[in-house]
Coordinates of C-alpha atoms in Angstrom, one line a residue:
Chain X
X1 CA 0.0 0.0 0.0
X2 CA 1.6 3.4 -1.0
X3 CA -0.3 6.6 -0.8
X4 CA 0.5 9.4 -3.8
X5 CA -0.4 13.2 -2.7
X6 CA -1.2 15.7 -5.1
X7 CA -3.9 18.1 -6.0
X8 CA -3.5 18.1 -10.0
X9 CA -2.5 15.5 -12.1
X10 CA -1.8 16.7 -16.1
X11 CA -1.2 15.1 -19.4
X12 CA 2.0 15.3 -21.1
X13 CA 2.1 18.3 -22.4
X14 CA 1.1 20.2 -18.9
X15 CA -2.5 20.5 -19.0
X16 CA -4.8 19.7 -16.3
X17 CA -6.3 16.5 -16.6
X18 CA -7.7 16.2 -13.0
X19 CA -7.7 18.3 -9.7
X20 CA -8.5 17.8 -6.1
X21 CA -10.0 20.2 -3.4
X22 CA -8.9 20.3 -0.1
X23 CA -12.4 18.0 0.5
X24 CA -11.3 15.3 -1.6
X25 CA -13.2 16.6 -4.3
X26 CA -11.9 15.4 -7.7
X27 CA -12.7 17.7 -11.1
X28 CA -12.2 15.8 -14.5
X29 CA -10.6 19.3 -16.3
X30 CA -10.9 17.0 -19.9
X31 CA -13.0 14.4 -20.9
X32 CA -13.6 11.3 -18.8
X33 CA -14.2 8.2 -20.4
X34 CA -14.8 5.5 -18.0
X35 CA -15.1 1.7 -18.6
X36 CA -18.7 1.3 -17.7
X37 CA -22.0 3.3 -18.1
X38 CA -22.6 6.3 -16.1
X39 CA -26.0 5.7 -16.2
X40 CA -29.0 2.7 -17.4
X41 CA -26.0 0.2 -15.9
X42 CA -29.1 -1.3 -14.2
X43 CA -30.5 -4.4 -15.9
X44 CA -33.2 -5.3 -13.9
X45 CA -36.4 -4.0 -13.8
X46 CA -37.6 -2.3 -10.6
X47 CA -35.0 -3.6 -8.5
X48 CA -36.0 -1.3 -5.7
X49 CA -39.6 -2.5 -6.2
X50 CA -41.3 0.5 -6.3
X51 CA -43.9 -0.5 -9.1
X52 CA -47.1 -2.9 -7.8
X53 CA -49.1 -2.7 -10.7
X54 CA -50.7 -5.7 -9.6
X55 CA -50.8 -4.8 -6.0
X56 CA -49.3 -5.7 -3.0
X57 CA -50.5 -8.9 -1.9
X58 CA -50.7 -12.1 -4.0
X59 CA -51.8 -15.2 -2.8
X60 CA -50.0 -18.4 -1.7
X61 CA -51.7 -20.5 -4.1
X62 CA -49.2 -22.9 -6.0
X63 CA -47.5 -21.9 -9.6
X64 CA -46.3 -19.0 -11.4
X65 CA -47.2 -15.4 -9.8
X66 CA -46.1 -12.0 -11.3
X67 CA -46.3 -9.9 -8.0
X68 CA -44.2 -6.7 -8.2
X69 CA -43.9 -5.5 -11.6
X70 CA -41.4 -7.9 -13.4
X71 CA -41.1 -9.9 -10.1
X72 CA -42.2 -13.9 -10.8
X73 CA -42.4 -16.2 -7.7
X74 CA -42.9 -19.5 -8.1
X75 CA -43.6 -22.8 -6.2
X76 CA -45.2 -26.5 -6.9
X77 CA -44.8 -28.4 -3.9
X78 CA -46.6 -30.9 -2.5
X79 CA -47.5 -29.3 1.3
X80 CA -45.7 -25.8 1.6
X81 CA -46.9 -22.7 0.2
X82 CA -45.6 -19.0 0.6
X83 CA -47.5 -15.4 -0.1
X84 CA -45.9 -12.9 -1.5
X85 CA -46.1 -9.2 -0.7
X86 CA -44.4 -5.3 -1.1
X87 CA -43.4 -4.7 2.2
X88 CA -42.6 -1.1 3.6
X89 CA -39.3 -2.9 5.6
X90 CA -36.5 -1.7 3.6
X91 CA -32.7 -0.9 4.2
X92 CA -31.5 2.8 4.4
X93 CA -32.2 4.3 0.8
X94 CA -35.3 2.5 0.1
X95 CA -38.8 2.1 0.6
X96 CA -40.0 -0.9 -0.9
X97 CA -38.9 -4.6 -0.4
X98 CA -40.3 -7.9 -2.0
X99 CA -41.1 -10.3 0.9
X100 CA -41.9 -13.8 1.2
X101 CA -43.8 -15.6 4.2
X102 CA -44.2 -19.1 4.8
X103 CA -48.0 -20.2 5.1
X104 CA -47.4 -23.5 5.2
X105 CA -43.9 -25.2 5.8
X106 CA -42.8 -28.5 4.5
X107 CA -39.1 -29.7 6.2
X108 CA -38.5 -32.0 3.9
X109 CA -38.5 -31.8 0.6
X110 CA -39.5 -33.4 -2.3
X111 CA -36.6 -33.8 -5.2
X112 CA -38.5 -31.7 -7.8
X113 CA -39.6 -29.2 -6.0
X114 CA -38.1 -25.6 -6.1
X115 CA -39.5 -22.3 -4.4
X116 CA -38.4 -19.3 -5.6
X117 CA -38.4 -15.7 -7.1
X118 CA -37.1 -14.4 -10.7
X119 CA -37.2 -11.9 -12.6
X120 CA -36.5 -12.3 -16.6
X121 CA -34.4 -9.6 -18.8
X122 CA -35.2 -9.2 -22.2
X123 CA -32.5 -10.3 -24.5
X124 CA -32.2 -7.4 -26.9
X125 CA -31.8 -5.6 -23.1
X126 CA -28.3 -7.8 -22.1
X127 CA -26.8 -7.9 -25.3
X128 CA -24.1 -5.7 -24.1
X129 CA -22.8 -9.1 -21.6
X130 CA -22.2 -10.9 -25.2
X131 CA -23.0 -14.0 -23.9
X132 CA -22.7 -16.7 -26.4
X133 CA -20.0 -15.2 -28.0
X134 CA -15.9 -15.1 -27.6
X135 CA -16.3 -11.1 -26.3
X136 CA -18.6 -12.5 -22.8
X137 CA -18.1 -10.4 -20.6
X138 CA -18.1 -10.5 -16.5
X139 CA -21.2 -8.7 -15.1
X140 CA -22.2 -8.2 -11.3
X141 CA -25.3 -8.6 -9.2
X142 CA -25.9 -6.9 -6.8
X143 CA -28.7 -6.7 -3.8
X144 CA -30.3 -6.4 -0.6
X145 CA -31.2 -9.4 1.4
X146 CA -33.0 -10.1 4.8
X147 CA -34.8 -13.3 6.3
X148 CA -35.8 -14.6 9.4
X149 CA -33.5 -17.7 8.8
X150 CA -29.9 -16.8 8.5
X151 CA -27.7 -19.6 6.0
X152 CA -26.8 -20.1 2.6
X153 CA -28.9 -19.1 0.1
X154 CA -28.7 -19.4 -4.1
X155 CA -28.9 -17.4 -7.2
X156 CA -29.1 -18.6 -10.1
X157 CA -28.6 -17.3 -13.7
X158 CA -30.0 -19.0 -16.8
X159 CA -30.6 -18.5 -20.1
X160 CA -34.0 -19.5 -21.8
X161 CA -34.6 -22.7 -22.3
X162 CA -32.3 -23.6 -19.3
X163 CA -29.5 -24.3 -21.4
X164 CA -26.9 -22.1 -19.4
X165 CA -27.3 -22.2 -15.9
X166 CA -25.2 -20.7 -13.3
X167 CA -25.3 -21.1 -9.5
X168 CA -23.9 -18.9 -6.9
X169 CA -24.6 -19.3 -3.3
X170 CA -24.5 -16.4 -0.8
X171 CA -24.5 -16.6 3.1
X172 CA -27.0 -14.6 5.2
X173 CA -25.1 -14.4 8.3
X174 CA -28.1 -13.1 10.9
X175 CA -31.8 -13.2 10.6
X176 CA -33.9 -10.5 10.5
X177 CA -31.1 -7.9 9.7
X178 CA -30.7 -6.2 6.2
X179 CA -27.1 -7.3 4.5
X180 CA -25.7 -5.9 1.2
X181 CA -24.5 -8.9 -1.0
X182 CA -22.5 -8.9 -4.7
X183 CA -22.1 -11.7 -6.8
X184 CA -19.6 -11.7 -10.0
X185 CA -20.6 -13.8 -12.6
X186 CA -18.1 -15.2 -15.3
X187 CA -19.1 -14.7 -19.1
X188 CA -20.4 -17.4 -21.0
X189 CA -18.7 -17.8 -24.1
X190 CA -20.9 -20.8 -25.3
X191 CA -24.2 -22.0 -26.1
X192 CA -27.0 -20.4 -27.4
X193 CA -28.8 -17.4 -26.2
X194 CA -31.9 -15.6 -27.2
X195 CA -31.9 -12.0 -28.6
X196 CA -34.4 -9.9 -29.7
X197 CA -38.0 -9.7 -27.5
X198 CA -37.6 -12.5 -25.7
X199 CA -36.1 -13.9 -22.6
X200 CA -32.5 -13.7 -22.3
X201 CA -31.8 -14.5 -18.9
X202 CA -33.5 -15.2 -15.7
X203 CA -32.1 -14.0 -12.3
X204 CA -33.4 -16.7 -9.6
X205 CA -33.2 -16.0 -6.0
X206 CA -34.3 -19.4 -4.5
X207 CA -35.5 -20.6 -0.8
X208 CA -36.0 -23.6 -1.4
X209 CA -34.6 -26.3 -3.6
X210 CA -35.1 -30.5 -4.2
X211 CA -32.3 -32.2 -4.3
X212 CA -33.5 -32.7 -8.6
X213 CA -31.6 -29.1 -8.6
X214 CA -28.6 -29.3 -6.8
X215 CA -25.3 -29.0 -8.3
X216 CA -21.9 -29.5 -7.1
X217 CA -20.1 -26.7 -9.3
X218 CA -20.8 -23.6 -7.9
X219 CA -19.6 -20.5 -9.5
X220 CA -19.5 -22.4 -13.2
X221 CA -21.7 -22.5 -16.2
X222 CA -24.0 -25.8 -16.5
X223 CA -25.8 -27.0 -19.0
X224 CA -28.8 -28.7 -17.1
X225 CA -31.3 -26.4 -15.0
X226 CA -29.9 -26.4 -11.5
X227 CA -30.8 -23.8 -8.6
X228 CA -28.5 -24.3 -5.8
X229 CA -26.3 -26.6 -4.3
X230 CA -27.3 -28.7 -1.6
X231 CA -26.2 -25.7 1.3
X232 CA -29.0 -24.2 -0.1
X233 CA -31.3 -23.2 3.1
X234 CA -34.6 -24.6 3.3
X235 CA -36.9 -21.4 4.1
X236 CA -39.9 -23.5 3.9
X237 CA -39.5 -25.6 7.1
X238 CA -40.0 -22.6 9.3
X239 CA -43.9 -21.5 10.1
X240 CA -43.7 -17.7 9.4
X241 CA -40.4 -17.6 7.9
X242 CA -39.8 -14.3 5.7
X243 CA -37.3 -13.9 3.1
X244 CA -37.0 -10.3 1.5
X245 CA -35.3 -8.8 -1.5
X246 CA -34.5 -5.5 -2.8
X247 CA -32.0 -3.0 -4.4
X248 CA -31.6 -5.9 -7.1
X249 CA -29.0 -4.8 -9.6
X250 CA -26.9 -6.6 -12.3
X251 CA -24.7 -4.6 -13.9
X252 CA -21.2 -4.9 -16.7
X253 CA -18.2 -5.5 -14.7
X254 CA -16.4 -7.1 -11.6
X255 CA -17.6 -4.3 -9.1
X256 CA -20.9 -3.5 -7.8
X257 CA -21.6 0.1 -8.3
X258 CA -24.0 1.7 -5.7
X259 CA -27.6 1.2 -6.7
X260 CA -28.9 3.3 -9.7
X261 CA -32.0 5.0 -8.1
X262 CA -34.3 5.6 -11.2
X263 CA -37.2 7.9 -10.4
X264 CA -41.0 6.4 -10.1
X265 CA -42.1 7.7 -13.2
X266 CA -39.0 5.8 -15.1
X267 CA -39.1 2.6 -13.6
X268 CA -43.2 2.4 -14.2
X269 CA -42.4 3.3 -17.7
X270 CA -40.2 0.8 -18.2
X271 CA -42.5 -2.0 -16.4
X272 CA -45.6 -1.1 -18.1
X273 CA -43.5 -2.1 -21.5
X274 CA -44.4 -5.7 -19.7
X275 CA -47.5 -4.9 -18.2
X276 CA -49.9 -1.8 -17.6
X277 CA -53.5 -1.0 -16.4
X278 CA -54.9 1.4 -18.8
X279 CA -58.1 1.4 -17.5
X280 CA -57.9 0.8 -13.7
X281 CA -61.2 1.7 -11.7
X282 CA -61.4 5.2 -13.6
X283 CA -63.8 6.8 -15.7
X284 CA -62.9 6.5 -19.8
X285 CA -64.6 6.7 -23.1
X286 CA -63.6 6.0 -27.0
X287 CA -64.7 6.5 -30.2
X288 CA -66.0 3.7 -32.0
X289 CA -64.6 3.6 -35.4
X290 CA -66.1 0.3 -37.3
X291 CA -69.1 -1.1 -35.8
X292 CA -71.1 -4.4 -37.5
X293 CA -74.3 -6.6 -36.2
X294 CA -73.9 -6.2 -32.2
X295 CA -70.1 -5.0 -32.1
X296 CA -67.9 -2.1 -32.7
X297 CA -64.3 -1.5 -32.7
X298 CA -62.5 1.1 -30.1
X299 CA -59.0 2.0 -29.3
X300 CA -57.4 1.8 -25.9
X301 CA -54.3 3.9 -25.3
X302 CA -51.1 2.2 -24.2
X303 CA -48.8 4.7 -21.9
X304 CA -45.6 3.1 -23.7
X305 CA -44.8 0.6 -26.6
X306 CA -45.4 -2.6 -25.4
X307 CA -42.9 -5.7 -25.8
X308 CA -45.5 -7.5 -27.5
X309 CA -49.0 -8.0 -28.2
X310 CA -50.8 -7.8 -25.2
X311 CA -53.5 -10.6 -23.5
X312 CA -56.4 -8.4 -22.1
X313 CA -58.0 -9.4 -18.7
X314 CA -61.3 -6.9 -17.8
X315 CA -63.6 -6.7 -14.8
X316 CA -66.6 -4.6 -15.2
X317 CA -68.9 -3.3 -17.4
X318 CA -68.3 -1.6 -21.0
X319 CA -71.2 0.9 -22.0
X320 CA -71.5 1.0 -25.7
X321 CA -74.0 4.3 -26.6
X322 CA -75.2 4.4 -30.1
X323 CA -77.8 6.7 -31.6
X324 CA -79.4 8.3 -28.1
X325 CA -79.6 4.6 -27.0
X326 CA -77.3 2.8 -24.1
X327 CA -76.4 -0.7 -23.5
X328 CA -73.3 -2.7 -22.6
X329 CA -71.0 -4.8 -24.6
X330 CA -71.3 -8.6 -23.6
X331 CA -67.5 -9.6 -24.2
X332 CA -64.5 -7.2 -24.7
X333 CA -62.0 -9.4 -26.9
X334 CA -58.2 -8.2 -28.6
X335 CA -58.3 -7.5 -32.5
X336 CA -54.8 -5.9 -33.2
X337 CA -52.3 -3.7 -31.4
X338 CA -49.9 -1.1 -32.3
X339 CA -47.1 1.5 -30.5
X340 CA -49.7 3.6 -29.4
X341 CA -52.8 1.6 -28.0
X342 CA -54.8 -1.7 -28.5
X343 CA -57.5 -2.1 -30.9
X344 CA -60.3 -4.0 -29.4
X345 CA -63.6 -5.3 -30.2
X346 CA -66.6 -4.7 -27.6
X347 CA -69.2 -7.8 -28.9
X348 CA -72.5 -9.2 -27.7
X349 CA -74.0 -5.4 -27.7
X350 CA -77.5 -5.0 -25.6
X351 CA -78.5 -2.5 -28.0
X352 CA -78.6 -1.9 -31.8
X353 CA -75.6 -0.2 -33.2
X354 CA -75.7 1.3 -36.6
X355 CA -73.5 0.2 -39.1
X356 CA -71.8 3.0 -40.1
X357 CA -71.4 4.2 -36.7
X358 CA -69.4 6.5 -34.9
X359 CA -70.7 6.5 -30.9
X360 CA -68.7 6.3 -28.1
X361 CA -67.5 3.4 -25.3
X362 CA -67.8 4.3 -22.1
X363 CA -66.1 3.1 -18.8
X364 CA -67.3 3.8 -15.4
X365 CA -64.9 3.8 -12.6
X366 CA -65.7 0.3 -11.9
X367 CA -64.1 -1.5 -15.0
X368 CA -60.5 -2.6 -14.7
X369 CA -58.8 -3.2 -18.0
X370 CA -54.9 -4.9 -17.9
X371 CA -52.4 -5.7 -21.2
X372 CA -49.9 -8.4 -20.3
X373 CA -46.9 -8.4 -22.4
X374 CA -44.6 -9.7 -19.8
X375 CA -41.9 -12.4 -20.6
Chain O
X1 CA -44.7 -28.9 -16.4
X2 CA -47.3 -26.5 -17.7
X3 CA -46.5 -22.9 -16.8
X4 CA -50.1 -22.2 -16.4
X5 CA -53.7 -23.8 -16.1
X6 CA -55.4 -23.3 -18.7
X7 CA -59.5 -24.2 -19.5
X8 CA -62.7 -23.1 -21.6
X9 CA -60.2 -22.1 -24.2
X10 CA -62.2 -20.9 -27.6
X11 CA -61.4 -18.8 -30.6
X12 CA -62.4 -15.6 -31.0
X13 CA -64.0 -15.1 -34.8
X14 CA -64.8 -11.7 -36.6
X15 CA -65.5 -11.8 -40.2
X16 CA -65.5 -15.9 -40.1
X17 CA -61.7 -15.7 -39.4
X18 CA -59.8 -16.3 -35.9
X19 CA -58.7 -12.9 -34.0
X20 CA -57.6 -14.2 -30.8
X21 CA -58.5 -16.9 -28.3
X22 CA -60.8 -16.8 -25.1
X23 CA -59.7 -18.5 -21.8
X24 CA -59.6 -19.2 -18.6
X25 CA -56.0 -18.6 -17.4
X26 CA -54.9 -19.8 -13.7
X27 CA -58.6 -18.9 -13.0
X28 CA -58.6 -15.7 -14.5
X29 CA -60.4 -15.2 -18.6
X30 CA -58.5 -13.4 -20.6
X31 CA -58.7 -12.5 -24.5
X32 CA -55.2 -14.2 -26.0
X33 CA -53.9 -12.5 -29.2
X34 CA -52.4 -15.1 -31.9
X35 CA -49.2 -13.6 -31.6
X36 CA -46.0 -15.5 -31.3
X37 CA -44.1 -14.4 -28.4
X38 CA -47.1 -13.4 -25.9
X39 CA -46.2 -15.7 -23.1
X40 CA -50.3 -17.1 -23.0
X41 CA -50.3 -17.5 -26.4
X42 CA -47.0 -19.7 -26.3
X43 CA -48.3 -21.8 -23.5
X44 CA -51.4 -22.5 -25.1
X45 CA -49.9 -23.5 -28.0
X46 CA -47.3 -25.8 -26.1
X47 CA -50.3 -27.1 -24.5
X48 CA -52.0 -28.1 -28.0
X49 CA -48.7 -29.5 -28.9
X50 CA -48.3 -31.5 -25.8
X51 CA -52.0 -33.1 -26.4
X52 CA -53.4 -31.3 -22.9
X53 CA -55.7 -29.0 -24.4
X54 CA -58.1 -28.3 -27.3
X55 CA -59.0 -24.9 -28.2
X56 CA -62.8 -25.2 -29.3
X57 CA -63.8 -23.2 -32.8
X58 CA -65.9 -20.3 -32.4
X59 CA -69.8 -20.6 -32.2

């Protein structure tokens, strides 16, 4: 260890490249090109959790689960269950945690079972790590972690189709306390990995894991889907045992950078790409612009471009009015989307609708209207 | 293992062709587009594939 002080440092030929205050303060005079992003380094999605499109409580019923926006949980066991929930307990600098409770445990478990919760990145959103390719490069996770039951605990990374997997194991050293955790993870220079719209990796934190997906090679590409290895702490044989994630980030490089706090605004931006609520318990109306024998056509906005075309789930009530006359639509059903909304077709119409019609659709606050596009 | 249960699955028609697909989806309906890449649609299909499910023509 040597210690150099100096308050300027210049190029060769005597200009000042960099200077330092009296504070410590240090002022690029000239460019400054660093290795890594200043900024978007973040890969995941609402790693501080902020976003709960869906809300804040999801049930412990077995299967797949989107909970936070761009959060997945998932279980299929034969006895234990979890909920889920967006929990105000957070570490110093954030508000928002993801947090898992066990309903019902299960100490032993079955080979194939695996309880857990992932979030997906897009491929075309990664394809700065080069995996798949000679130029892979070394990228970083970083997070957050709490749980009632201190141990070891896995992370896995995977490509689609759980060709590539990768298993890292991280120890929480005391319960209930937040700890700050970083794991590097190796390029992959093989196998094949998905680019465009679809996934391109999933980031895995698991609490639970059958003995089907353990590994012995930690800290190594596979090419079979494992989860952990068998250190891997088993969550679920505790009654009331909470496990809690947040200021995810993964990130180019061997060094976790401090978390990239993105405002509110941004980071629901960026979720509703997979997911939005353009109707949710307010008042809207439409113009219809085709109508035929009991249906008419109508656009719903889209706050962003989504990733794909959307599924559409409604609760509530469409008015259709047509010529002084009100009724409602029986079914709402998908027809086409583009950047800017969703055409849809409101069918099954109480009243008759002329068929060169231009009326309106109407909404009261009591219809809820969602587009999935998540991965 | 199926990502999702699916039941009462049924094409949507307009115009005597297929628009997009009605279903029950881990208990909730939803209207599927017949797009390639929506994760429902996928799974359906995969599901059709697999022999598990039928989707039922329009009425």
């Amino acid at each position: 260890m040597s210690t150099l002080k100096v308050n300027t440092i210049q190029d060769t030929t005597g200009n000042d490249a960099l200077t330092i205050d009296s504070s410590g303060n240090v002022t690029a005079s000239q460019g400054f090109v660093p290795s890594t992003q200043l900024s978007h380094r973040n890969l995941i999605i609402n790693g501080a959790m902020q976003v709960a499109q869906r809300g804040t409580s999801f049930n412990s019923t077995s299967g797949f689960l989107y909970t936070a926006d761009r959060w997945r949980r998932y279980f299929q066991s034969s006895t234990g269950a979890f909920s889920t929930s967006v929990d105000s307990d957070a570490p110093a600098g954030f508000e928002k945690s993801l947090k898992l409770t066990v309903t019902t445990t299960q100490s032993t478990l079955t080979a194939s079972e695996q309880y857990w919760v992932s979030q997906a990145v897009e491929a075309q959103n990664m394809s700065q790590l080069n995996m798949g390719t000679s130029d892979a490069v070394t990228s970083t996770l970083s997070f957050w972690v709490k749980s009632s039951v201190a141990g070891d605990y896995a992370v896995m990374f995977g490509s689609s189709g759980s060709t590539r997997q990768y298993v890292s194991m991280y120890t929480i050293n005391s319960a209930n306390t937040w700890e700050y955790k970083t794991i590097t993870i190796a390029g992959e220079t093989t196998g094949t990995w998905a680019t465009g719209t679809s996934i391109g990796m999933n980031v895995r934190f698991s609490v639970g894991v059958g003995t089907d997906f353990h590994t012995t090679s930690e800290d190594t590409w596979l090419t079979s889907y494992k989860l952990s290895t068998n250190a891997q702490t088993n969550l679920m044989a505790t009654s009331g045992a909470t496990f809690q994630i947040t200021g995810v980030q993964l990130e180019v490089g061997s060094v976790a950078t401090p978390f990239e706090h993105r405002s509110y605004g941004e980071e629901l931006a960026r979720c509703q790409r997979y997911y939005q609520k353009p109707i949710n318990n307010q008042e809207f109306q439409a113009v219809a612009s085709r109508a035929g024998t009991g249906w008419v056509f109508f656009q719903v906005p889209t706050a962003v471009p989504m990733r794909t075309e959307p599924s559409l789930t409604l609760s509530g009530t469409v008015d259709i009015t047509s010529e002084g006359n009100i009724g409602t639509f029986g079914t709402v059903i998908n027809w086409g989307f583009n950047d800017v909304g969703c055409l849809l077709i409101g069918t099954g119409a109480t009243i008759s609708i002329a068929s060169a019609y231009n009326g309106t659709v109407y909404c009261q606050n009591t219809v809820n209207l969602s587009f999935d596009a998540e991965l | 293992m199926n990502e999702m249960t699916i039941t009462n699955a049924q094409y949507n028609q307009l115009d005597g062709n297929n628009i997009s697909i009605q279903a029950a989806i881990d208990g909730v309906q939803m209207s599927v587009p017949l797009c390639e890449g929506n994760r429902h649609y996928d799974e359906i299909m995969r599901q059709v594939e697999a022999g598990t499910l039928t989707i039922q023509e329009a009425e």
